[in-house]
PDB file of C-alpha atoms in Angstrom:
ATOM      1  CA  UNK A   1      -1.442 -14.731  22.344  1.00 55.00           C
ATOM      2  CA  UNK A   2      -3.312 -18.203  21.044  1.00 81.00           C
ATOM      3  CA  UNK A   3      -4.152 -17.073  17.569  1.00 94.00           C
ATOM      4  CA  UNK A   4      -1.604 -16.701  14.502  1.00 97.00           C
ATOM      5  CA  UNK A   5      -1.396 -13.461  12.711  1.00 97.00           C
ATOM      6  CA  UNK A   6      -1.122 -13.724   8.549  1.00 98.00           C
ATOM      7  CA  UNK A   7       0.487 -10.703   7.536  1.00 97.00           C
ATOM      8  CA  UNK A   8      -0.829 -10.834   3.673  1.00 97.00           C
ATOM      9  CA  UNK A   9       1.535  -7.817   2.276  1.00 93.00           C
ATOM     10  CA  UNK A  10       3.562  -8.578  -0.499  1.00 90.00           C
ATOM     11  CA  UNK A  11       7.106 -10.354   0.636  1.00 88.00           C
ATOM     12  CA  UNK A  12       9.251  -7.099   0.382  1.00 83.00           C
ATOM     13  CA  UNK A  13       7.046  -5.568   2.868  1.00 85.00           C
ATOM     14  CA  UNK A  14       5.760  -8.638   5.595  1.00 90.00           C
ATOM     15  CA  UNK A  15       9.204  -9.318   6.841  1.00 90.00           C
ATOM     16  CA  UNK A  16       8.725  -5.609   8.777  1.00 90.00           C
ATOM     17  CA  UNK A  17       5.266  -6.766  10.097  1.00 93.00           C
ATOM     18  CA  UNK A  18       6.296 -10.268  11.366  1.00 96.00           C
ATOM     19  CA  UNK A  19       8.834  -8.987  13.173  1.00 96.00           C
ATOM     20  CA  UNK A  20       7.315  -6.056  14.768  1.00 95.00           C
ATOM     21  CA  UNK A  21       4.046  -7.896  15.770  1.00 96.00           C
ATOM     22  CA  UNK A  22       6.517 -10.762  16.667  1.00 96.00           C
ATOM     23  CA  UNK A  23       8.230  -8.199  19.389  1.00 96.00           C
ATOM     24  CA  UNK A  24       4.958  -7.021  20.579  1.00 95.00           C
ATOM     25  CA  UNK A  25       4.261 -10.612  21.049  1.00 94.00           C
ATOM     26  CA  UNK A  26       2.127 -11.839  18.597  1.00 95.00           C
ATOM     27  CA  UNK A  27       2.989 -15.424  16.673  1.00 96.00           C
ATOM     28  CA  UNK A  28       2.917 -14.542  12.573  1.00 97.00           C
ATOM     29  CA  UNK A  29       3.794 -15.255   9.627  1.00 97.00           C
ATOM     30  CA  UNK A  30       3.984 -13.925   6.077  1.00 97.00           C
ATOM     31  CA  UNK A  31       1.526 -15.167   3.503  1.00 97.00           C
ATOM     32  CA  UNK A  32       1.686 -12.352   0.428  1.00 96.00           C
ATOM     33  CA  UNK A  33      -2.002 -12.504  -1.406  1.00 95.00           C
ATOM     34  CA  UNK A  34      -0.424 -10.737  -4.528  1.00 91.00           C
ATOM     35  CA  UNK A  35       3.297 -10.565  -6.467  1.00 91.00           C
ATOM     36  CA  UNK A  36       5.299  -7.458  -7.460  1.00 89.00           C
ATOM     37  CA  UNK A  37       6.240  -7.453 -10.746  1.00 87.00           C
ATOM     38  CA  UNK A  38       8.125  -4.706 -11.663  1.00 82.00           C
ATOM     39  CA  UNK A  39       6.691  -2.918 -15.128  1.00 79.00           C
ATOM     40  CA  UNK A  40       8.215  -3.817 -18.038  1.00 73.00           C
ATOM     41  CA  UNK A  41       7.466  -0.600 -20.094  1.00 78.00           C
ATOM     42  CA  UNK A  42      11.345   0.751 -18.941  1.00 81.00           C
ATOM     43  CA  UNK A  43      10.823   4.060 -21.509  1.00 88.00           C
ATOM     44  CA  UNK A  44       7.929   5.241 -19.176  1.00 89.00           C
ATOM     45  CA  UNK A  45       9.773   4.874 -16.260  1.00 89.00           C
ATOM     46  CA  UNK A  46      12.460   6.938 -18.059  1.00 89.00           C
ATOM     47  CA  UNK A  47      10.618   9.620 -19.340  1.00 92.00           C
ATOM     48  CA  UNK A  48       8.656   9.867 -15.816  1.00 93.00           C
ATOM     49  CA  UNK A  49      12.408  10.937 -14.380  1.00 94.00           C
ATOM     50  CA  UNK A  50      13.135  13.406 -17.245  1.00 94.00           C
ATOM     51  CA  UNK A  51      10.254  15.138 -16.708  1.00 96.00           C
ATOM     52  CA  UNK A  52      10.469  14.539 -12.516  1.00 97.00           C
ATOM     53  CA  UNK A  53      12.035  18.456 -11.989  1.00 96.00           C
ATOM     54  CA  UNK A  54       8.871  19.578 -13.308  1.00 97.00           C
ATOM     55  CA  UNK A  55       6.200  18.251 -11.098  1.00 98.00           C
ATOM     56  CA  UNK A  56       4.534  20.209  -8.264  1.00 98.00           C
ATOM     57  CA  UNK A  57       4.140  16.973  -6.764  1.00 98.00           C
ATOM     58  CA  UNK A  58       4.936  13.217  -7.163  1.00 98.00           C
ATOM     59  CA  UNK A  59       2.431  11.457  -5.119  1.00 98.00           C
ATOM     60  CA  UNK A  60       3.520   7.551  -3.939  1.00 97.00           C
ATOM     61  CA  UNK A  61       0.565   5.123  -3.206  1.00 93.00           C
ATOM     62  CA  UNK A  62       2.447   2.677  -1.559  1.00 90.00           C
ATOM     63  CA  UNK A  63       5.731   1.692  -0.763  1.00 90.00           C
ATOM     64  CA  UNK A  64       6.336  -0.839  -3.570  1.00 90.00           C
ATOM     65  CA  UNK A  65       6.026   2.368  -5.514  1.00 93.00           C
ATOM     66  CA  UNK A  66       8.374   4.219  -4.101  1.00 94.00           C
ATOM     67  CA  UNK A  67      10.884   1.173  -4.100  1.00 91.00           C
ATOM     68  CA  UNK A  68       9.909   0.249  -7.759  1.00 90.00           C
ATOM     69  CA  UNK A  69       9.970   4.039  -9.396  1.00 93.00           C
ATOM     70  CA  UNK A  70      13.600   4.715  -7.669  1.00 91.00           C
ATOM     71  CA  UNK A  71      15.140   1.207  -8.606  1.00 88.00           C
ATOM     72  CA  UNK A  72      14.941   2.471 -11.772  1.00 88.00           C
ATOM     73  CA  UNK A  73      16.863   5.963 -11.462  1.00 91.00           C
ATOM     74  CA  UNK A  74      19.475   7.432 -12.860  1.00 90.00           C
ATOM     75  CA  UNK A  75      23.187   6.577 -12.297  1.00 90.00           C
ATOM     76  CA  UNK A  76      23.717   9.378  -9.802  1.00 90.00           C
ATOM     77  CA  UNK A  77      19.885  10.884  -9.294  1.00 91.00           C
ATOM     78  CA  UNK A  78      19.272  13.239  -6.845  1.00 92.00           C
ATOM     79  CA  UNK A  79      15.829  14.027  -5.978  1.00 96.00           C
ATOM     80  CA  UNK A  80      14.631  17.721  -7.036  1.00 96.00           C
ATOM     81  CA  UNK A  81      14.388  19.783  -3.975  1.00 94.00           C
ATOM     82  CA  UNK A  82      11.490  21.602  -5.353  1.00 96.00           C
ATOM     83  CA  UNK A  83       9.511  18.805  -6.217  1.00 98.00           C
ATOM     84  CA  UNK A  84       7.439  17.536  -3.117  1.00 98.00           C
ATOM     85  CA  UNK A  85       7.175  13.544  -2.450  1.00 98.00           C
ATOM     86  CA  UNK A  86       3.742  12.792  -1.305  1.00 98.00           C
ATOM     87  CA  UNK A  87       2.224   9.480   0.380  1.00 96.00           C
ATOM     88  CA  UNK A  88      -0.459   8.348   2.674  1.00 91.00           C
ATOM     89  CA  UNK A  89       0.654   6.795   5.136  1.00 88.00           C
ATOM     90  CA  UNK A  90       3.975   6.076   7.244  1.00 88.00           C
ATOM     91  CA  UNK A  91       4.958   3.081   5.618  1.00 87.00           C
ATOM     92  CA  UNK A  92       5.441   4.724   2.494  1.00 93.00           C
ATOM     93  CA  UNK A  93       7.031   7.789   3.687  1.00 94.00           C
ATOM     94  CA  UNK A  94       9.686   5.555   5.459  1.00 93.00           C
ATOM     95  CA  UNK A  95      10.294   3.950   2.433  1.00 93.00           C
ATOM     96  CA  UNK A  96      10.701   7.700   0.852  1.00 96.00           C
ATOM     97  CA  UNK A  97      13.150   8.515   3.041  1.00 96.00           C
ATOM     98  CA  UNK A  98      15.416   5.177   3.123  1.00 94.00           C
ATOM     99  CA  UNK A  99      15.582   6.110  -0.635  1.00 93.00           C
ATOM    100  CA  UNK A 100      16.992   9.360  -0.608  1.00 93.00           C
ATOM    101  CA  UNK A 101      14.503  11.558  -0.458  1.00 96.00           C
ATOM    102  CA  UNK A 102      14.837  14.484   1.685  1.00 96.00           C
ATOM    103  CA  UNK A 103      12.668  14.803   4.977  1.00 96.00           C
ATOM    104  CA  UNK A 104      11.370  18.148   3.829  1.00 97.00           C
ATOM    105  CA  UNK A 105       9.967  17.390   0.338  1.00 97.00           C
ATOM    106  CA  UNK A 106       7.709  15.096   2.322  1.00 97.00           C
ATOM    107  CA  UNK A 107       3.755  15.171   2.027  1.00 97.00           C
ATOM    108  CA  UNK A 108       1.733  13.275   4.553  1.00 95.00           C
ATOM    109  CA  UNK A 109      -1.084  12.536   6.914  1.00 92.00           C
ATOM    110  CA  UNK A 110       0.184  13.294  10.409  1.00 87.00           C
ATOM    111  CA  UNK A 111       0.203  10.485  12.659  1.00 81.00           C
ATOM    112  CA  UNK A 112      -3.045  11.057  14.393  1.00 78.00           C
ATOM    113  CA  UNK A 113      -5.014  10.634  11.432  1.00 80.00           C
ATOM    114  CA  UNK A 114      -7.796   8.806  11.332  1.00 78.00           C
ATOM    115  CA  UNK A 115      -6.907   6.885   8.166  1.00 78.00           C
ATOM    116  CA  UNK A 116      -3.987   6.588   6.342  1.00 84.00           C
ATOM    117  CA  UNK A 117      -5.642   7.215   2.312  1.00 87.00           C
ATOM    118  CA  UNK A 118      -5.888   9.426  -0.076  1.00 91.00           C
ATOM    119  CA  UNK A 119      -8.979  11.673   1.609  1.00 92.00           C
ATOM    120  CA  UNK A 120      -6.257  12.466   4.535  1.00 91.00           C
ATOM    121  CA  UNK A 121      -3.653  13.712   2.590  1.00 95.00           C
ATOM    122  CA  UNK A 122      -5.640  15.579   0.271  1.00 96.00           C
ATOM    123  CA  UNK A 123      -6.654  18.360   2.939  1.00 95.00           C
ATOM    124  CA  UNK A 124      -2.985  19.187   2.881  1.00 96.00           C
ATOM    125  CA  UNK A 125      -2.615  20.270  -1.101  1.00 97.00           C
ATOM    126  CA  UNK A 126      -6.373  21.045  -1.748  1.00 95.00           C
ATOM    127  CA  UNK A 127      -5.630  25.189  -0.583  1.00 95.00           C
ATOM    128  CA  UNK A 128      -2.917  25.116  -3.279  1.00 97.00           C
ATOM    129  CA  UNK A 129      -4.040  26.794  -6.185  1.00 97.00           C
ATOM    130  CA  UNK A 130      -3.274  24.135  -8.728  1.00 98.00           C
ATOM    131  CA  UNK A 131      -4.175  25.350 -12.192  1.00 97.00           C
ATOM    132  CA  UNK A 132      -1.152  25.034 -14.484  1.00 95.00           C
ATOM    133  CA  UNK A 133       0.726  22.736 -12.741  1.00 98.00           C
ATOM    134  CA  UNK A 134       1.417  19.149 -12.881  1.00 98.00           C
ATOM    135  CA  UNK A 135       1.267  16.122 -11.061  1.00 98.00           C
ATOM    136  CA  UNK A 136       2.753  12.663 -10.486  1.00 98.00           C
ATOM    137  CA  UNK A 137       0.659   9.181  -9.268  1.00 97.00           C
ATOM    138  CA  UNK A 138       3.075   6.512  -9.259  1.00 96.00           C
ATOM    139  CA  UNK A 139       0.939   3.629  -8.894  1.00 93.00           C
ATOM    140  CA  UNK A 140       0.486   0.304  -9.555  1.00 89.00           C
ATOM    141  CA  UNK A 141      -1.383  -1.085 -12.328  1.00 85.00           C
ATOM    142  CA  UNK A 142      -5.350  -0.093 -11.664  1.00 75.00           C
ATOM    143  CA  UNK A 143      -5.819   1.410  -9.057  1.00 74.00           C
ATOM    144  CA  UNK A 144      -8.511   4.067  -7.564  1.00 81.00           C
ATOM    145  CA  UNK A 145      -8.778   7.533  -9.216  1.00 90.00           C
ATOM    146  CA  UNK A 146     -10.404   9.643  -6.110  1.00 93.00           C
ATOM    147  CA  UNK A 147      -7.027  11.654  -5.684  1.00 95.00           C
ATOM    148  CA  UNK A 148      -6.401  12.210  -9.380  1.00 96.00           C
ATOM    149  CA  UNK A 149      -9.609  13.323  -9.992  1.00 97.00           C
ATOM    150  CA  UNK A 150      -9.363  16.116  -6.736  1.00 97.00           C
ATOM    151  CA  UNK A 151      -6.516  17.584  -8.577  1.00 98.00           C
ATOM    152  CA  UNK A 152      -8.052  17.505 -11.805  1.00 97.00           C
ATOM    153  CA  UNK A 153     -11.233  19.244 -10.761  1.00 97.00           C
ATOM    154  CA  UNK A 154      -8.713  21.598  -8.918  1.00 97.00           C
ATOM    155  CA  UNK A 155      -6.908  22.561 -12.536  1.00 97.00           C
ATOM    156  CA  UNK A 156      -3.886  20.137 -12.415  1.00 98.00           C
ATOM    157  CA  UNK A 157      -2.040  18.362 -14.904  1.00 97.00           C
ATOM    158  CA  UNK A 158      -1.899  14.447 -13.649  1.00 97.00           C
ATOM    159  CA  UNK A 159      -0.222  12.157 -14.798  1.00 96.00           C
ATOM    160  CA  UNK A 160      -0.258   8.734 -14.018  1.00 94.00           C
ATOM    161  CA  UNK A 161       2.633   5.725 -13.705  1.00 94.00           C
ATOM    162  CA  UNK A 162       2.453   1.972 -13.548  1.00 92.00           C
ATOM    163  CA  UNK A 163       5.903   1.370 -11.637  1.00 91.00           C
ATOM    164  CA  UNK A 164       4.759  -2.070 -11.220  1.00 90.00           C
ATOM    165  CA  UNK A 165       2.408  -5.291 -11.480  1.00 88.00           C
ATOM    166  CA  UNK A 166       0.361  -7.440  -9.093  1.00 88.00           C
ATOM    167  CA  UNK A 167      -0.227 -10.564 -10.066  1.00 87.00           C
ATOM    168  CA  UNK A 168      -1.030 -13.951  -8.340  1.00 88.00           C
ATOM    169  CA  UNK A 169       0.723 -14.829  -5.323  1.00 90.00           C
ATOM    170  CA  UNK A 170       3.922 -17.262  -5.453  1.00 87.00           C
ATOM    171  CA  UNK A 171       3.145 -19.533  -2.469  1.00 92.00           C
ATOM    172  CA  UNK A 172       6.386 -21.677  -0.686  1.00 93.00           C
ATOM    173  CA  UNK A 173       5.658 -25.117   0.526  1.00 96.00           C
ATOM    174  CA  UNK A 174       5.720 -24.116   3.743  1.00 96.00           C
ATOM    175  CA  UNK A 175       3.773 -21.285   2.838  1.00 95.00           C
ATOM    176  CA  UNK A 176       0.703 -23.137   0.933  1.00 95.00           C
ATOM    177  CA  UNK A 177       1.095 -25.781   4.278  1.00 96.00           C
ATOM    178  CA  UNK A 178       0.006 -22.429   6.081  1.00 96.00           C
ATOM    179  CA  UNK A 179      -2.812 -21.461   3.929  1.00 96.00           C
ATOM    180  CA  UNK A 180      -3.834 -24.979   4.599  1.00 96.00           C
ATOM    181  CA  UNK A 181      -3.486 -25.044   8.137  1.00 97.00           C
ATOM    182  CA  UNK A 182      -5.635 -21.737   8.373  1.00 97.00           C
ATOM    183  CA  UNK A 183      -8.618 -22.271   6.263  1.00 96.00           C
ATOM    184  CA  UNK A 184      -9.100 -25.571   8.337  1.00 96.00           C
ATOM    185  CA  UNK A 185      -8.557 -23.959  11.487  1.00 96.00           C
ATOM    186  CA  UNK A 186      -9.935 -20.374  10.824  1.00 96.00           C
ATOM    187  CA  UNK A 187     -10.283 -19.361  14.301  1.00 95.00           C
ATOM    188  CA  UNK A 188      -6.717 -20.133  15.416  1.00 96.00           C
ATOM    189  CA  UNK A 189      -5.499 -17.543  12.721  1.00 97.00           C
ATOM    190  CA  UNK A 190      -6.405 -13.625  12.047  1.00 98.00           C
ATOM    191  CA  UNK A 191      -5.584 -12.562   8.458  1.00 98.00           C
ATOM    192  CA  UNK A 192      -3.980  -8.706   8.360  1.00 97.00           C
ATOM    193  CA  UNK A 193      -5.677  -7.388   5.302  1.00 96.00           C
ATOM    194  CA  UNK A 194      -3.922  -4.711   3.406  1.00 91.00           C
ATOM    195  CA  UNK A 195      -5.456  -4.731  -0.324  1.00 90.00           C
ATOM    196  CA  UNK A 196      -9.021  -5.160  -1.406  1.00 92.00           C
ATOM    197  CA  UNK A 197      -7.309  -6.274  -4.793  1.00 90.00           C
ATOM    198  CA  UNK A 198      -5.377  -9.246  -2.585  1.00 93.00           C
ATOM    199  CA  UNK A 199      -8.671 -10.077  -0.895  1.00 96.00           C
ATOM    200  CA  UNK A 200     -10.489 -10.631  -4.305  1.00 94.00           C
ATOM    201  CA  UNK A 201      -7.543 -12.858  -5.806  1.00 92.00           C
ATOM    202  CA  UNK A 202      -7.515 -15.247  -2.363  1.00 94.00           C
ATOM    203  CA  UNK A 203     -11.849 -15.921  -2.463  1.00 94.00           C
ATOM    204  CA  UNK A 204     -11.086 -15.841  -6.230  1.00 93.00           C
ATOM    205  CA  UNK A 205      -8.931 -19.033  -5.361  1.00 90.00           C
ATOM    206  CA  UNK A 206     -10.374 -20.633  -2.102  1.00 91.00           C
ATOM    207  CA  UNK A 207     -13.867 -20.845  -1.218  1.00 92.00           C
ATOM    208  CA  UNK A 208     -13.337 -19.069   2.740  1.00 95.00           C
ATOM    209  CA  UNK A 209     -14.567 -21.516   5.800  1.00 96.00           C
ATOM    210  CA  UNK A 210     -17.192 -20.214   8.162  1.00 96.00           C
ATOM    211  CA  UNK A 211     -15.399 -18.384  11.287  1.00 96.00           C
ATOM    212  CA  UNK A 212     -12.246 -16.846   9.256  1.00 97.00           C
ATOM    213  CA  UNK A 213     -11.394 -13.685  10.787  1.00 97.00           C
ATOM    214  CA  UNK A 214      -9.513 -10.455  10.049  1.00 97.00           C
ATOM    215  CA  UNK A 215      -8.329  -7.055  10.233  1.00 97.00           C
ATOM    216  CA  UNK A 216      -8.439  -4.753   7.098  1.00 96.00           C
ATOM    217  CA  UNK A 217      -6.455  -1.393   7.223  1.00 91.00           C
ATOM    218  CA  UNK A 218      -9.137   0.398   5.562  1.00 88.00           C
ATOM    219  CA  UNK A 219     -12.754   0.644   5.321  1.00 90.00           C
ATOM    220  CA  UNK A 220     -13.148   0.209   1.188  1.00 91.00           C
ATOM    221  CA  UNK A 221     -10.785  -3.587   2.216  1.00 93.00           C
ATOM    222  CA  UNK A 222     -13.114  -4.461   4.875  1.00 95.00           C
ATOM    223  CA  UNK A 223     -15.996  -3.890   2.821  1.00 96.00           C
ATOM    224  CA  UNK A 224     -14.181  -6.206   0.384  1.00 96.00           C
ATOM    225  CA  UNK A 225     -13.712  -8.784   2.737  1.00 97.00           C
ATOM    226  CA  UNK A 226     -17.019  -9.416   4.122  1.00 97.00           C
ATOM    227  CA  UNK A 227     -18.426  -8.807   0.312  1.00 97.00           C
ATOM    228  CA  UNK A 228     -15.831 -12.322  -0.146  1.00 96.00           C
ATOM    229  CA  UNK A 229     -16.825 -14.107   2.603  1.00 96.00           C
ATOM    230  CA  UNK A 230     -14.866 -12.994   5.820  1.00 97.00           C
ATOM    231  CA  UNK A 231     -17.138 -13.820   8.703  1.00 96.00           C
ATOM    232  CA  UNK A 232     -15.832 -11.055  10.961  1.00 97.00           C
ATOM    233  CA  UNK A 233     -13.671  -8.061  10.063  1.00 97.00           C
ATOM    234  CA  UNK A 234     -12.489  -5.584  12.413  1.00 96.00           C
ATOM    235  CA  UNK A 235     -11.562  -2.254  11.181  1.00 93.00           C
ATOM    236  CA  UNK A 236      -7.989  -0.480  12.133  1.00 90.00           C
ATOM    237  CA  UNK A 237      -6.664   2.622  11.100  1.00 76.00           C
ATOM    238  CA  UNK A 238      -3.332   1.895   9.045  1.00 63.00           C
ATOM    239  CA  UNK A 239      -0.158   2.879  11.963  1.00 77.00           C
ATOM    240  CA  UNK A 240       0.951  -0.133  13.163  1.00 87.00           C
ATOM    241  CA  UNK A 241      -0.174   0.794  17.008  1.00 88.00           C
ATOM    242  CA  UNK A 242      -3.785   0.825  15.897  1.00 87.00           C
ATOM    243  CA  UNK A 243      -3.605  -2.776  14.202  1.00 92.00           C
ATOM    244  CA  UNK A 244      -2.086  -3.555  16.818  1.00 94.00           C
ATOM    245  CA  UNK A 245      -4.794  -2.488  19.308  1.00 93.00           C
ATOM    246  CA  UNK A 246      -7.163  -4.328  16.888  1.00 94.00           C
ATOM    247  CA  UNK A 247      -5.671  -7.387  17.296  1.00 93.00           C
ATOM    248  CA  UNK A 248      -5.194  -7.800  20.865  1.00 93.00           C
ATOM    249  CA  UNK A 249      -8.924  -6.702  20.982  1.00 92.00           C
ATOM    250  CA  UNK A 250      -9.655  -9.837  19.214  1.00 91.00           C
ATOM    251  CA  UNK A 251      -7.076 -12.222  20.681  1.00 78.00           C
TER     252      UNK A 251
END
C-alpha cells in the first residue's frame, strides 16, 4: 500500500501483527520500543499462585502478563475454576486461553467496545458487591492504578504483581538499519503505537523528524505521542479490524 507499517510491540507479540497486516496487505515489520524481562523476585510469583484459589478475580493487563505469570506455574497447575481471569482486550484473552485457562472464567470487553482498557471492562465487575474479597493485577512494573483504585473504593482487597520488566529495546542490525531508514524517510513509514511507556523511551532516544506519523491504540498513547513529537497521530480502537481501518485511512 506505499507506506511501511512498524509494529512497535515487544518481539513475542509483533510476529502476530506482521503477519496479519502482511495478509491484509500491508508491508511491515517489527521494531519492539521496549524488552520483556521477566521479574526476578521468583518468591512473589510463588506466593501469587498459592494464594491464586482465593481471588475473586485475577485481572491480566496484557498478554506478556499472562505469558510471564503462567511460565512460572506449578508442575501440573490447573487454573481454579472459581477464580475468574480478567483482561481488556482480545489479545490478552487469546493469550488466556492458549494457556489453559478455561473459556468460562473469562472477563472481557465484548468486541464492539469502543476501547479495549480498563474503563471497558470495569462496567462488567463494578455491580459485584466487592467488600471482603480480593483481587489480582498482574502487571508489569509501573503501571496505571485507575482499575485498582475502582475496586478499592468498591471494598476489595487488591493486590498487585510485577510478572515482568520493560526495559530498553534490543535493536538487530537489520532492525536499527530500519529505525534509520524511517526517521529519514518518515512519511514512507506509519509507526503502530501500543505503549505510552515505549513512546517515551524512543523520543527519549531519537529526536523525531518533522512528518513522522502513527497510529496509537489508545487515547492516553496518542496523547503521549504528540506530547513527544509525533506530527500526526490517528486514533484506533485496539481490535485489529479497527487499526486496520486506521491505516488504510492513512495509506
Amino acid at each position: 500500500m506505499g507506506v511501511q507499517i512498524l509494529v512497535t510491540r515487544p518481539v513475542d507479540q509483533a510476529g502476530e501483527w506482521v503477519d496479519a497486516l502482511a495478509h491484509r496487505g500491508f508491508a511491515a515489520a517489527s521494531l519492539p520500543l521496549l524488552h520483556i524481562e521477566a521479574n526476578p523476585d521468583s518468591q512473589a510469583l510463588t506466593a501469587a499462585w498459592e494464594r491464586l484459589p482465593q481471588y475473586a478475580v485475577a485481572m491480566f493487563v496484557s498478554p506478556n502478563a499472562v505469558n510471564r505469570f503462567l511460565a512460572s506455574a506449578p508442575k501440573g497447575w490447573s487454573w481454579p475454576v472459581a477464580v475468574r481471569a480478567a483482561s481488556t482486550g482480545p489479545g490478552t484473552a487469546r493469550a488466556l486461553l492458549t494457556q489453559g485457562v478455561p473459556i468460562d472464567c473469562l472477563v472481557q470487553p465484548p468486541a464492539g467496545s469502543a476501547a479495549f482498557d480498563s474503563e471497558h471492562l470495569w462496567p462488567l465487575l463494578a455491580g459485584e458487591d466487592w467488600r471482603g474479597r480480593s483481587v489480582l493485577i498482574v502487571r508489569g512494573d509501573g503501571g496505571r492504578d485507575w482499575l485498582a483504585d475502582r475496586w478499592q473504593a468498591a471494598g476489595a482487597e487488591v493486590s498487585r504483581l510485577e510478572a515482568y520488566r520493560r526495559v530498553e529495546p534490543r535493536w538487530t542490525a537489520s532492525q536499527t538499519h530500519l529505525l534509520a531508514t524511517a526517521l529519514m524517510q518518515p512519511a514512507g513509514h506509519i509507526w503502530l503505537l501500543s505503549s505510552s511507556q515505549a513512546v517515551q523511551t524512543l523520543a527519549s532516544r531519537i529526536c523525531l523528524p518533522q512528518g513522522i506519523r502513527a497510529v496509537a491504540t489508545h487515547p492516553s498513547i496518542a496523547r503521549t505521542a504528540r506530547a513527544c513529537g509525533f506530527s500526526e497521530v490517528h486514533e484506533a480502537a485496539g481490535g485489529f479490524d479497527d487499526v486496520v481501518a486506521c491505516l488504510e485511512s492513512m495509506a
